[in-house]
Every structure is written in C-alpha cells, then in structure tokens.
Coordinates of C-alpha atoms in Angstrom, one line a residue:
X1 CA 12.8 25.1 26.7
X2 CA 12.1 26.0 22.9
X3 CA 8.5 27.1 22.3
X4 CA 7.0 26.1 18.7
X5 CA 3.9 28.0 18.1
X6 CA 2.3 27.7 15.2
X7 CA -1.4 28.9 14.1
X8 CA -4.8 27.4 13.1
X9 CA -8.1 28.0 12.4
X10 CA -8.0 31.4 15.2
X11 CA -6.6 29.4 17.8
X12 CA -2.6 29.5 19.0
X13 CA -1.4 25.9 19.6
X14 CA 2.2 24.8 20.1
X15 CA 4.4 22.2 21.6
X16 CA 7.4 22.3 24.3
X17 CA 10.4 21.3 23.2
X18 CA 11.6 18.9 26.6
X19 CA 15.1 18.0 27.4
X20 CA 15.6 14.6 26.0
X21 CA 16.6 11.7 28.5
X22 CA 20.6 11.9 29.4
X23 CA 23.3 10.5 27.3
X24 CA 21.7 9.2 24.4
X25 CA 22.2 9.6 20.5
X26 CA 20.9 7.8 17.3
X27 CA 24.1 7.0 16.1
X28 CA 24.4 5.2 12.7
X29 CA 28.0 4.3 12.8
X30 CA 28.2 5.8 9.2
X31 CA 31.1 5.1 6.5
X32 CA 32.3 6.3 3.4
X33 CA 30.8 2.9 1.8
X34 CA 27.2 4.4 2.5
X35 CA 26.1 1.4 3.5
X36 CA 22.6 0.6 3.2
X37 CA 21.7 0.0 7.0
X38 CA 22.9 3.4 8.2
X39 CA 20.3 5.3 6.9
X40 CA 17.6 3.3 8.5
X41 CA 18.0 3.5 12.4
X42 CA 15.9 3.5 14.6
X43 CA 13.0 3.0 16.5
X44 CA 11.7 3.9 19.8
X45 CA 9.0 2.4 22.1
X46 CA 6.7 4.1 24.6
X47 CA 5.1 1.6 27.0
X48 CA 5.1 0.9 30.8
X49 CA 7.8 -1.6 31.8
X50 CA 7.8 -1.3 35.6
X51 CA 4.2 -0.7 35.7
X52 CA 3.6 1.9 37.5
X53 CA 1.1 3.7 35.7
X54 CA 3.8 6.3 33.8
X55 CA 5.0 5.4 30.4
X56 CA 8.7 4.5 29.9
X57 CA 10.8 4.9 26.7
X58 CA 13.1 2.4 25.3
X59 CA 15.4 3.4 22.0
X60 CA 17.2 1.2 19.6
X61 CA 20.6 2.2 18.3
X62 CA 23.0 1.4 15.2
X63 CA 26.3 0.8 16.9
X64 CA 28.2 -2.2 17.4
X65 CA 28.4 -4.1 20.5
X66 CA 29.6 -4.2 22.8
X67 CA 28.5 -0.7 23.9
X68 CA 30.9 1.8 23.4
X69 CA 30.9 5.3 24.9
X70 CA 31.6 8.7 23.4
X71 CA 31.5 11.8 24.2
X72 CA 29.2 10.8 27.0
X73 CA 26.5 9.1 24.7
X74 CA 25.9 6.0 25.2
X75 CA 26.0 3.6 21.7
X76 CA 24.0 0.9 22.6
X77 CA 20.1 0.8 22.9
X78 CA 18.8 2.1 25.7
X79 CA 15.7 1.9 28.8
X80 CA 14.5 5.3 30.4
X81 CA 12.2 4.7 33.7
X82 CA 9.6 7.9 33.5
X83 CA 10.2 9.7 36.8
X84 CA 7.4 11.9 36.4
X85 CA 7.9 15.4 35.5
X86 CA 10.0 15.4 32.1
X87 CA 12.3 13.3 34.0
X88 CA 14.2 10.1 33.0
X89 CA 16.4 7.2 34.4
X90 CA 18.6 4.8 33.0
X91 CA 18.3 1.6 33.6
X92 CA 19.4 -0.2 30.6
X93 CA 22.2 -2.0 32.4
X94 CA 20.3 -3.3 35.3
X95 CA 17.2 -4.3 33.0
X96 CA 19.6 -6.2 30.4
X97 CA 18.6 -4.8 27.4
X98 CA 20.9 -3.2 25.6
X99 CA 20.9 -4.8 22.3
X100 CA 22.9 -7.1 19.7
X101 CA 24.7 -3.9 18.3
X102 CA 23.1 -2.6 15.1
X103 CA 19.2 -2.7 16.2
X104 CA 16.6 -1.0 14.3
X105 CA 12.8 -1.2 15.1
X106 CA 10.8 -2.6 18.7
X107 CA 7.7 -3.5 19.2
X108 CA 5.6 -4.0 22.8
X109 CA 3.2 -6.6 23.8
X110 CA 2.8 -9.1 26.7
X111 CA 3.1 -12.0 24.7
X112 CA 2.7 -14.0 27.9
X113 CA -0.2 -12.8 29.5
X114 CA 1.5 -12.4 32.9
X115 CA 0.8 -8.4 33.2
X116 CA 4.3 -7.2 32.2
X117 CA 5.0 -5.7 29.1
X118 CA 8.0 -7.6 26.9
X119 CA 10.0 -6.7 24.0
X120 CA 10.6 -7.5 20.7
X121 CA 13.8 -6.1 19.0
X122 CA 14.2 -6.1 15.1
X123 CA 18.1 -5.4 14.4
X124 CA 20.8 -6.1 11.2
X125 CA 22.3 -9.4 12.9
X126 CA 19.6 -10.8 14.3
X127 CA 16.1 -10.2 16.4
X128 CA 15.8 -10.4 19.9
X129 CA 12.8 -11.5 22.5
X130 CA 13.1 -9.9 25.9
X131 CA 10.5 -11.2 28.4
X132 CA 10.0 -9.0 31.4
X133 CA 10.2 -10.5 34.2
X134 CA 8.3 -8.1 36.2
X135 CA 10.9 -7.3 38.8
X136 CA 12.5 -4.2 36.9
X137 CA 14.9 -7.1 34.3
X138 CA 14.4 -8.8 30.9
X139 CA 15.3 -12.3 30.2
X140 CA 16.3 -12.6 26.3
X141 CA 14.8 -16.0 25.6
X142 CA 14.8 -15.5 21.5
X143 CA 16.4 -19.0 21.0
X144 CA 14.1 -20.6 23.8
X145 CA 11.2 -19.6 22.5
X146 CA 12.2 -20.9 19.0
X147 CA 12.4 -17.5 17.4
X148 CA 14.8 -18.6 15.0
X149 CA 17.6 -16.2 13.2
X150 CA 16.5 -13.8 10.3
X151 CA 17.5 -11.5 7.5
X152 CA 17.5 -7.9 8.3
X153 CA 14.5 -7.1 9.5
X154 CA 13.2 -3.7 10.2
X155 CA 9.8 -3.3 11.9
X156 CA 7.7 -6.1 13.8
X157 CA 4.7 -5.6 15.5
X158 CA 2.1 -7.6 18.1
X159 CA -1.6 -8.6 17.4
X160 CA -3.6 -11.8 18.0
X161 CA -3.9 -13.3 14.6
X162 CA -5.7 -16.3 15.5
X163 CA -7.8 -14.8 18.4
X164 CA -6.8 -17.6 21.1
X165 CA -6.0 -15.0 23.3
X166 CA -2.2 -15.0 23.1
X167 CA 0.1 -12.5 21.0
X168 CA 1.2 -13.5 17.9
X169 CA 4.6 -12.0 16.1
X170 CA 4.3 -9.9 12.6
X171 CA 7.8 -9.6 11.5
X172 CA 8.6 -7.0 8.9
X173 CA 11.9 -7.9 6.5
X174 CA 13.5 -5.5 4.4
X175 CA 16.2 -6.7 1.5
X176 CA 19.4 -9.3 1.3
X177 CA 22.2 -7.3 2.4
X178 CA 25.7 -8.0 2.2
X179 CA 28.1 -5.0 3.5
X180 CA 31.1 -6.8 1.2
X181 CA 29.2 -6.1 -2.1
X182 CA 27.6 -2.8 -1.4
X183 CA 27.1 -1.0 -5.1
X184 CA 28.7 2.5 -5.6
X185 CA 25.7 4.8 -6.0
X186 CA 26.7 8.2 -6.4
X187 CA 28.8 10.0 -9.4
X188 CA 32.3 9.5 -9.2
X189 CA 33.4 11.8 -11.4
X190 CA 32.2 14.7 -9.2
X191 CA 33.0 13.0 -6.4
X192 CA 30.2 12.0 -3.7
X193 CA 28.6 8.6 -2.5
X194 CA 24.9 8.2 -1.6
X195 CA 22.9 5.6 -0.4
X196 CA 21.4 3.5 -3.1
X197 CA 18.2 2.9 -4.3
X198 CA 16.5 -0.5 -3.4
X199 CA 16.2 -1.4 -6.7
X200 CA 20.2 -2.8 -6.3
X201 CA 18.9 -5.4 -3.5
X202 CA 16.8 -8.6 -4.0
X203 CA 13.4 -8.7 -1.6
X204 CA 12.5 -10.5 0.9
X205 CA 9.0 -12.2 2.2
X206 CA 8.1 -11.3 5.8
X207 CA 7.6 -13.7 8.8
X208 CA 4.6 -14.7 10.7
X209 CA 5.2 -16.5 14.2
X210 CA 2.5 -18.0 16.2
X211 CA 1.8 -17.9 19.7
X212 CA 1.8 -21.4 21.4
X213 CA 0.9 -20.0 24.9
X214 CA 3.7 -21.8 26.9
X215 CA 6.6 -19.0 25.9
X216 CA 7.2 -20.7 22.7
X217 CA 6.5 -20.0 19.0
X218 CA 5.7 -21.8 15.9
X219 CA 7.0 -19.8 12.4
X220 CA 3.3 -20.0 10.4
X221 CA 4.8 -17.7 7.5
X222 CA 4.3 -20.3 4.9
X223 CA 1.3 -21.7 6.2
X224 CA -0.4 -19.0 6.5
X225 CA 0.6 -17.7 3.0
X226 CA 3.0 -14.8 4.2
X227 CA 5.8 -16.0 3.1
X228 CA 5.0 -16.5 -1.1
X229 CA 4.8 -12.5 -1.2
X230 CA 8.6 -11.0 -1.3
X231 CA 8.3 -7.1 -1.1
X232 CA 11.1 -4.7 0.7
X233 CA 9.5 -4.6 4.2
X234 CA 9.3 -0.6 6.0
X235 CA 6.3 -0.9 8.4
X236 CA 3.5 -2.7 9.5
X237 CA 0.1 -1.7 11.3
X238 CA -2.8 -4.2 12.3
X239 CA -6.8 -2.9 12.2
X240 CA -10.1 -5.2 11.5
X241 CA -10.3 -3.7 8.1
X242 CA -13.9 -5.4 7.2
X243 CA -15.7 -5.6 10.4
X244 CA -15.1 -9.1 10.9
X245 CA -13.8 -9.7 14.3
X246 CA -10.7 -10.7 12.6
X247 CA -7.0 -8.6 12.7
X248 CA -5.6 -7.7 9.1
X249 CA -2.5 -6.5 8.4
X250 CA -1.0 -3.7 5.9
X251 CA 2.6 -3.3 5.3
X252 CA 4.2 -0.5 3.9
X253 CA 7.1 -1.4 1.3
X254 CA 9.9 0.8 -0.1
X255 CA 9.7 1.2 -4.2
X256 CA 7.3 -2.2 -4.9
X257 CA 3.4 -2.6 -3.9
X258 CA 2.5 -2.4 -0.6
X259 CA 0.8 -5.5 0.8
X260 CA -3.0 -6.1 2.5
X261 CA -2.9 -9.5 4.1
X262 CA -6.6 -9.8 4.9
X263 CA -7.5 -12.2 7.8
X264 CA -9.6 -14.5 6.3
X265 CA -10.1 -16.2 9.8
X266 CA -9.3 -20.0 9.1
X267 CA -5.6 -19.3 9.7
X268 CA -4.4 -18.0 6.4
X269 CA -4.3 -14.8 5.2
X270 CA -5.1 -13.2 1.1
X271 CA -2.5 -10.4 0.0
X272 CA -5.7 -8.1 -1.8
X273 CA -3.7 -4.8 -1.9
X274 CA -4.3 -4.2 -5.8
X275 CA -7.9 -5.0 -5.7
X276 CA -8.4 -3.1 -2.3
X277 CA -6.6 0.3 -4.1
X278 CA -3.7 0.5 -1.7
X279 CA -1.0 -1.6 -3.0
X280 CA -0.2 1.6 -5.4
X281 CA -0.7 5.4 -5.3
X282 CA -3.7 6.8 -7.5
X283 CA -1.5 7.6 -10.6
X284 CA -0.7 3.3 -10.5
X285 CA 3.0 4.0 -8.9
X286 CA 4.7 1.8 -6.0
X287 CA 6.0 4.6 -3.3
X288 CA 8.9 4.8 -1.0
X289 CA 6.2 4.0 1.5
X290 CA 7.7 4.1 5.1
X291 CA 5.7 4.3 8.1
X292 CA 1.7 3.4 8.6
X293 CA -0.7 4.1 11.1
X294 CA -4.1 2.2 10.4
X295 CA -6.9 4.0 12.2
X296 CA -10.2 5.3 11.0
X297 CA -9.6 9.0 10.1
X298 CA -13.2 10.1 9.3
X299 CA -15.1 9.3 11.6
X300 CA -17.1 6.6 10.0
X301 CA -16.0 3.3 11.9
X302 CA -13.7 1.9 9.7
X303 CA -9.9 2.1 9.6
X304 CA -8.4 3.9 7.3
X305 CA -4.5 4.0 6.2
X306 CA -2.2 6.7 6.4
X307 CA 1.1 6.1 4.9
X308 CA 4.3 8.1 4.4
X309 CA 6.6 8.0 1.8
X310 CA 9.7 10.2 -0.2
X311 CA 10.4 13.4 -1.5
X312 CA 8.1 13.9 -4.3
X313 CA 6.1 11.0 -3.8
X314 CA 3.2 12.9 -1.1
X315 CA 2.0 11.0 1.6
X316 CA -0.9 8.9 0.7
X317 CA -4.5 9.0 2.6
X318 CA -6.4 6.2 1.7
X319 CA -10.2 6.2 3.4
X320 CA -11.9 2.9 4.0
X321 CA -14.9 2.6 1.8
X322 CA -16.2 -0.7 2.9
X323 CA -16.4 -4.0 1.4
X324 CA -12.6 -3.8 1.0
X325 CA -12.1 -1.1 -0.7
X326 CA -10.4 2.4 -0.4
X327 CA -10.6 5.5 -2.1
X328 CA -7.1 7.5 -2.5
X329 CA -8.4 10.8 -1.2
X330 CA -4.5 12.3 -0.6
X331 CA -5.0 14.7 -3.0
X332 CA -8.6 15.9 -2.2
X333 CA -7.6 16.0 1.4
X334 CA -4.9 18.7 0.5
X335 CA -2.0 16.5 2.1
X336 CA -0.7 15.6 -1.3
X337 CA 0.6 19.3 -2.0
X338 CA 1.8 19.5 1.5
X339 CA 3.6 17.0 1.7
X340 CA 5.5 16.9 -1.9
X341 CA 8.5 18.2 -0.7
X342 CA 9.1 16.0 2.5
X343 CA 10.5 12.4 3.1
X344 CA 8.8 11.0 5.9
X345 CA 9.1 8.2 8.3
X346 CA 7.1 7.0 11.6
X347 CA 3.7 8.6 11.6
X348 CA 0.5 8.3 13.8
X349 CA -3.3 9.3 13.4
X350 CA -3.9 10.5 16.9
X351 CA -6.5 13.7 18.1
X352 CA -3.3 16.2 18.9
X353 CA -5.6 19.1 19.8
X354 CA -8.9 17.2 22.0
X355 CA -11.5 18.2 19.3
X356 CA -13.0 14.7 18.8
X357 CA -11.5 14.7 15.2
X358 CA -8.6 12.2 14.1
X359 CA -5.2 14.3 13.3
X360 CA -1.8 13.4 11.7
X361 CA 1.9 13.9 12.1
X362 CA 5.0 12.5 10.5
X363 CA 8.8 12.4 11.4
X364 CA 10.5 13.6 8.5
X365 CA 13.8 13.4 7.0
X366 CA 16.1 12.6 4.0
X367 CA 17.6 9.3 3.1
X368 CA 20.6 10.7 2.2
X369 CA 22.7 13.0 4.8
X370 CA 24.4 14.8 1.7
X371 CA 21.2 15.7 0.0
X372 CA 22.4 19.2 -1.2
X373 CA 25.2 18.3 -3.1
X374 CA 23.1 16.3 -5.7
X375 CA 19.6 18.3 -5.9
X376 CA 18.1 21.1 -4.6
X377 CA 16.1 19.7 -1.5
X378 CA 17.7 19.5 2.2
X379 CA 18.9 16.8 4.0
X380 CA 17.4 17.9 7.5
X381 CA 13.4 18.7 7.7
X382 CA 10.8 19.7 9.8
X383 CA 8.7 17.3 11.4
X384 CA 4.7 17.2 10.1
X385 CA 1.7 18.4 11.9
X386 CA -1.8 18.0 10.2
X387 CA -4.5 19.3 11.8
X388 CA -7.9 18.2 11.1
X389 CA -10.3 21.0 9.7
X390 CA -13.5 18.8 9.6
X391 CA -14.1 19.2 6.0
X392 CA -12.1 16.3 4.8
X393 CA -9.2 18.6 4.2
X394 CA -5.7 18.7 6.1
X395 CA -3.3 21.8 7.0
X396 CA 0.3 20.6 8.1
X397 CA 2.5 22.6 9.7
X398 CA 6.3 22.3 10.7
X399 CA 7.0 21.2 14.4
X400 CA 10.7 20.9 15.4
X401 CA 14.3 22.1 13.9
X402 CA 14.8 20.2 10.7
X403 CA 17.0 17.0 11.6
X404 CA 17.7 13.4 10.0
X405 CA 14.4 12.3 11.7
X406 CA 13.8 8.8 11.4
X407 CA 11.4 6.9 14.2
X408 CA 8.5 8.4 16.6
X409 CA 5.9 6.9 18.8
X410 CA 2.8 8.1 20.7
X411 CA 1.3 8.4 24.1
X412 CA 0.6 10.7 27.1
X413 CA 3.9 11.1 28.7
X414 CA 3.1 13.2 31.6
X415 CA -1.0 11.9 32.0
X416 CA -2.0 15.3 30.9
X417 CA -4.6 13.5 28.5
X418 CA -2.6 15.4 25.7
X419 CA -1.0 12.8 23.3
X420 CA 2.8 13.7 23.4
X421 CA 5.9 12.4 20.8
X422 CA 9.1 11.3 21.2
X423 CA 10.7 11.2 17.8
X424 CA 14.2 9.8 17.2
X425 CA 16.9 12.0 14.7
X426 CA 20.3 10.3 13.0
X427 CA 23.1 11.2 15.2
X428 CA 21.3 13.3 17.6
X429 CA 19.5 12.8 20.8
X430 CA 15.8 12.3 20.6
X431 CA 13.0 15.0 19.9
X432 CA 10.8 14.9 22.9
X433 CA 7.4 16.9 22.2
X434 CA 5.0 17.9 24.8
X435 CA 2.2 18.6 23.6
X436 CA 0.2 21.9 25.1
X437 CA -2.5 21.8 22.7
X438 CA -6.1 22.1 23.1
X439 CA -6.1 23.5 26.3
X440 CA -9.8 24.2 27.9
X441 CA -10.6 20.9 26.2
X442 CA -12.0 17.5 27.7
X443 CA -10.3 14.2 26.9
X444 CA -10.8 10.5 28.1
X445 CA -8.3 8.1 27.9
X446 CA -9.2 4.1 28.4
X447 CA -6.5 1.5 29.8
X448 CA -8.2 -2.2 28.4
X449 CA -6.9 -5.2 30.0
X450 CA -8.2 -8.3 28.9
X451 CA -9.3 -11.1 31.0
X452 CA -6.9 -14.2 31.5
X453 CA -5.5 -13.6 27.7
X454 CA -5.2 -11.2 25.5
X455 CA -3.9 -9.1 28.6
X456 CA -2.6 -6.5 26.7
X457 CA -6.2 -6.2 24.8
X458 CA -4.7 -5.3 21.5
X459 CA -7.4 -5.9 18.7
X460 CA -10.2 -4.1 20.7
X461 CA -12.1 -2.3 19.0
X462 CA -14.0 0.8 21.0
X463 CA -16.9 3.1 19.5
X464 CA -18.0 6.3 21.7
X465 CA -20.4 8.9 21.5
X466 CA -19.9 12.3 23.4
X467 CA -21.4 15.6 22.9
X468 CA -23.3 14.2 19.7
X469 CA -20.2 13.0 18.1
X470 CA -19.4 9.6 17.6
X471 CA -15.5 8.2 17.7
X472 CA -13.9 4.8 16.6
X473 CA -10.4 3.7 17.5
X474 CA -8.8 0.4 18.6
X475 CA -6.1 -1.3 20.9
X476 CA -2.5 -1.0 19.3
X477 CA 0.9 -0.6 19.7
X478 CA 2.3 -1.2 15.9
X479 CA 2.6 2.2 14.4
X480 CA 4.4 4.0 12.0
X481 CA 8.2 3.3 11.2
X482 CA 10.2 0.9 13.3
X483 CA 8.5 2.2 16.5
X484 CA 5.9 0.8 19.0
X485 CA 3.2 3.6 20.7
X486 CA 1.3 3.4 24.4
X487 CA -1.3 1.1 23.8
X488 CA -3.9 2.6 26.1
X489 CA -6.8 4.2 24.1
X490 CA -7.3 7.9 23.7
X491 CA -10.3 10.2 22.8
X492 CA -10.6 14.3 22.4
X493 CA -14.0 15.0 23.8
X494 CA -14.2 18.8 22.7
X495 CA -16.7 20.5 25.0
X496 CA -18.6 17.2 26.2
X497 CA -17.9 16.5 29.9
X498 CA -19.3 13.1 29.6
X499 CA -18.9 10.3 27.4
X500 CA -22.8 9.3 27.3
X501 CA -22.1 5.8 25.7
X502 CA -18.7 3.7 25.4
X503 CA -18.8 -0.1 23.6
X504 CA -16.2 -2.0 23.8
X505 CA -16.0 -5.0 21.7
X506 CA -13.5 -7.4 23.1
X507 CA -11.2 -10.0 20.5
X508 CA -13.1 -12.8 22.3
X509 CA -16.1 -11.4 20.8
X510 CA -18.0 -10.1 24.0
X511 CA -19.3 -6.5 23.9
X512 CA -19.5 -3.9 26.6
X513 CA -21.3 -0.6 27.3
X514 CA -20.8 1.7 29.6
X515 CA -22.4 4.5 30.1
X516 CA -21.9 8.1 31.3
X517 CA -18.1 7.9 31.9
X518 CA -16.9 11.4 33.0
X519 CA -14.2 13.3 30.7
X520 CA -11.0 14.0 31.6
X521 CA -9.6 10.7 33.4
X522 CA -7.4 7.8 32.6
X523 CA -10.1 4.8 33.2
X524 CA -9.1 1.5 33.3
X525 CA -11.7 -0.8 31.9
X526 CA -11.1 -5.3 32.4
X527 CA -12.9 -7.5 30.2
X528 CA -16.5 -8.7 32.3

C-alpha cells in the first residue's frame, strides 16, 4: 500500500492508497477523431445496495456494449458488494446492471420508497432506471416508468422537489452531439488533434421529471420552467438555499453561466444565478465549471457552493450571504491561487480530518490527454485536498499520483467515521482513498430514514452543537461531477464526546431534538 503524507498546521495526516476492486478500468474507447464524449467518463456511486449496513460501489464506463473484455478489465459498468475489509465483489452480472455501453454519470435514491436503494444511469445513447428489487437484482424499467429517451446527458441527481414525499429526477444535459460531424480542433500543420472547446456545439436545456408515486414519472421540465434555459449541463447539487423548507437547485455549466433554479414552492422554479452572484466568476466570466457540492462551508447554517472548473480559471467559493445572495470569497479564501494551475472535476465539502470544520477536495485532471504537446501544463494531476484553517482561508495539498481523474464520490467505506473517496481516472482503475486522518478525534455519523416517504430522507436538514460548536449539513447524494455520495450524514466532533443537542428538521416539515447523543457511532435516526 502507497502512504501519502502530507503536513498541516503541526499535525501529520495522510491517506492509504487501497487496492482498487478487481478488473476494472475507466476506459473511454478513445479515437483519433477526439471525439467529444471520450473525455467526459465517468461517474461512480457509493451507496448500500444489498443493505447491509456497508456501502457498495457501482462505476459507469465508456465502452460499447455489449461488454467486452481486455486484458482482464472488464468494459462495461460495473457493481462491487463491500465485503468488509478493503474487499470487493462483483456482482454486476447477477444484479443486471451493466449498462447501455457509453455511460457517464449515476445517481442513488429510492425513488420508490420500498427501502432499497435504485439507480439512475446518465449515458451518450440513452439513460437508464434500475429499480432494486431488494433481493441482490435490478429491474431496468426506464420505458415503464415513462422516462422517455434523451440527448446526452451527463449528471442527474435525486431530491423531492415538490415535497410529497417521493423522489423526483434532476437530469443534467450537456450539448447536441453528432460523432459524424465532429470539428477538427487542433493544428494540422504541426500535426495533433484535441478535444474541442464547447463553443463548436449548440446547448441544451435540462430535464425535470416528477415523481407520481406508483413507479411512474411525469416530464415537468417545461412546466416548471426548466426547460426555457439552454446551458451546457456538468453537474448538479440540491440545498434549501433560503431557509424555506423548499429544495433549490444549482447546476454547474461548461463555458456559459451557471444556473440557480430557486424553488419557489408552487411547482415552478426562477433561474436567479446573475442576481444571486453565481451564475459568473467575480471578474464577470462564465467558467469551465464542472463538479459542485452545495453545503454550508462556514459554519453559519446556510449552504454555500463550491464549484470546480479549468486550468486557469481557479475553483470558485461562493459563501451564502442570505436573502439570496453570495459573496465570491475564492480569492480571499486563498483557493483561487491554489488552484490556478488545476482542471478539476467531482468535488465534495466534507470534514476529512474530524475537527468540526467543513473541508474540500477535488479530482483533478486535463481535458485533453496530449496536453504537453500544445502548452506547458500536464495532462495527469494530482488530486486536491483543502484543509480548513478556521480563519476563512484554505491550504490544498496534493493527494494521489497525477492521472486523467475524472469522477469521485464520498462516504465511510470501512465505518471508521473517517470520510473516505473513491475517485475514478481515464483508462485506469479507480483511486480508492482511505482516509487515516484525524486520528484521536470524535465523529458522529446519522443514518435518516424517513417515515412512509421520503425513505431515503434526502432534503433534511440537520443543525448540531458539540463541544460549543455548532454544525449544519443536510441529506444528499448529488455531488460533484457525474457521481452520487453515501447519503448518510456525517459530523467531526473534535474533542467533544457528546453531541449535547441534534435538530433534525424533516422535508415534511416536523422537527426533532435529540439530546446528548454520544460521539463516535453510526446512529440511525426514523422520522417520529
């Protein structure tokens, strides 16, 4: 095992480096045409499909179907049963989800309510709905339950829109794409192809399905005033932006504005990113913007967004100022200068190291796989690390051998109550990261289950005091780029033992407290 230590304000933290599950690669079935979907694969999920209280991993692949072998990787997505112990199975075959051939994001949610987590799978030729059926298989019922054929979408993620208790469907679209009119970007002359910029493809708007709560689905996007915004669609996270008991929606898109849909609770949604100062960087630009986690950062009890974008561009921190309104503060916070030089992807705001203050980390790599023959910069890069000081500030450091990284997700692997990553790289097997920080540390990590609907709980929102600090976060899975994290809720406690007050406010608008909740367990809490 490889050993990445890096150091910190006087304290040695690091990672291990775990061997990844067996035969699997990222493959992008590349071709001298460069075109535009190769450089975009692919997602991974971490969520619990068997139930049995360890998280699982599922990957999506770029590689035609049917599923070809080589060199003992397999080309087709795949499903890895947690063993326990850093060890994997694979039961892709058996669980019938392998994929329609060149897949790109997922996203988890029990869109039924029945207790078993399903699967939605974003790909080039279509997306796919696999409902678990609880007995180790999926059923793909994408046609049945009216999920009708799409353009090339990339990212989709699960909240409850309309708070009836069932899962609604955020699709995330990228551009019109056809492989037999892909433009030459590049320079002939000297004799190299890249991929080209997204200025050469039209947009697209994204889609919005609604939950009926009998396995089908109703396509609101116009409706609810999705659909009149075209952008070029990345990622998509989902927080409660104003306080209002009501889900919004941010999506991240690559070279135009990025979008704000805020919920405005009669079914329809406002696009208010220019007003709300995130649509644009501070210096009025539209980024590459990739990945997005939507958390609150400070410590204040609002979300805030944390976005990541191209070489050059830095990876903007906007803080939630109330009111609907952010402050760009990725300069300020020293990220901006750390992060000029990277191209990032998936990201997450999670407390790496246990000391009650939010962190960040971004998977990072080029578009391009030929990046030195045209510039200066590298093709393969370190991963991102940024620790919280507690001043406002940021320092990132590098975690992992530079590689084509593309998608990562979140969650306690091994129920260590250390937030571990899984981060997928471009022709490569995945980068699994155990993470050993913090030790000495208390933690506290809550499993919410709603009651009847909403089983999953995603939307609630959860404020707790410990050790005369006070911490917001909520129920999701949607984060970063193409990728879909645990959903159960986790909290670095520092040097507090106890949690002296947890509230939970549910999506059906009933609030709990509980009170003196011991550190260091994995709690399940059910809706009263």
């Amino acid at each position: 095992m490889k050993i990445l230590h890096f150091m910190f304000a006087a304290q040695i933290s690091f990672f291990t480096v775990e061997a990844p599950p067996p035969r699997i690669v990222l493959l992008n079935s590349a071709t001298p045409e460069r075109h535009q979907i190769e450089t975009m694969p692919g997602g991974v999920a971490i969520f619990d499909f068997d139930g049995d209280g360890r998280p699982d991993l599922y990957f999506t692949n770029g590689a035609p179907q049917p599923a070809l072998k080589k060199d003992g990787a397999r080309w087709s997505n795949r499903l890895y049963r947690n063993l326990g112990g850093w060890k994997w199975e694979d039961v892709t075959e058996n669980a019938g989800v392998s994929g329609t051939g060149y897949d790109m994001g997922v996203a988890s949610g029990d869109f039924d309510n029945d207790g078993h987590a399903d699967l939605f799978v974003t790909g080039v030729h279509g997306n796919t709905l696999y409902r678990n059926r609880g007995d180790g298989t999926f059923e793909n019922i994408t046609a049945k339950a009216g999920i009708q054929p799409s353009p090339w979408s990339i990212a989709a993620g699960w909240f409850d829109y309309d708070n009836d208790g069932f899962l609604d469907l955020f699709i995330v679209n990228y551009v019109k794409w056809d492989p037999a009119n892909e433009p030459f970007c590049g320079d002939r002359q000297a004799g190299y192809r890249t991929y080209c910029h997204p200025q050469y493809y039209d947009p697209l708007p994204n889609t919005l399905y609604r939950n009926n709560g009998d396995g089908t689905f109703t396509d609101v996007s116009e409706k609810a005033g999705i659909a009149r915004h075209l952008g070029k669609g990345m990622g998509v996270a989902f927080a409660d932006l104003d306080g209002d008991g009501w889900l919004d929606v941010f999506v991240t898109n690559d070279t135009t504005p990025d979008f704000l849909f805020r919920n405005k609770g009669d079914g329809a949604f406002e696009e208010i990113g220019l007003q709300a100062g995130v649509s644009l960087n501070e210096d009025g630009l539209a980024l590459s913007s990739m990945g997005v986690d939507f958390r609150d950062v400070d410590g204040d009890g609002r979300p805030d967004l944390f976005v990541t974008a191209l070489a050059n561009e830095t990876f903007p921190l906007f803080l939630n100022l109330g009111k609907g309104l952010f402050k760009d503060v990725t300069y300020p916070s020293r990220i901006a200068a750390q992060t000029l030089a990277y191209s990032g992807w998936s990201n997450g705001i999670y407390d790496f190291d246990n000391d009650g203050r939010a962190d960040l980390f971004a998977a990072n790599g080029d578009v391009n796989d030929n990046t030195e023959v045209f510039s200066s910069r590298k093709s393969k890069l370190p991963n991102l690390l940024f620790l919280n000081a507690g001043d406002g500030t940021f320092r990132a450091q590098e975690v992992g051998a530079p590689a084509l990284h593309r998608g990562a997700a979140f969650g306690d692997l091994d129920g260590d109550g250390r937030i571990d990553i899984v981060v997928t790289r471009l022709n490569e097997p995945p980068l699994l990261l155990r993470n050993r920080m913090g030790e000495g540390r208390n933690w506290l990590t809550l499993e919410l289950r709603g009651k009847k609907s909403n089983r999953d709980a995603i939307g609630t929102q959860l404020k707790l005091t410990a050790g005369g600090r006070t911490q917001y976060n909520h129920v999701s899975t949607s984060v970063g780029y193409a990728s879909s994290s645990q959903k159960a809720v986790h909290f670095g406690l520092g040097d507090a033992r106890v949690a002296e007050r947890i509230e939970i406010r549910w999506p059906s608008g009933q609030v709990q407290l509980l009170e003196g909740v011991k550190a260091n367990q994995r709690m399940l809490v059910e809706e009263p």
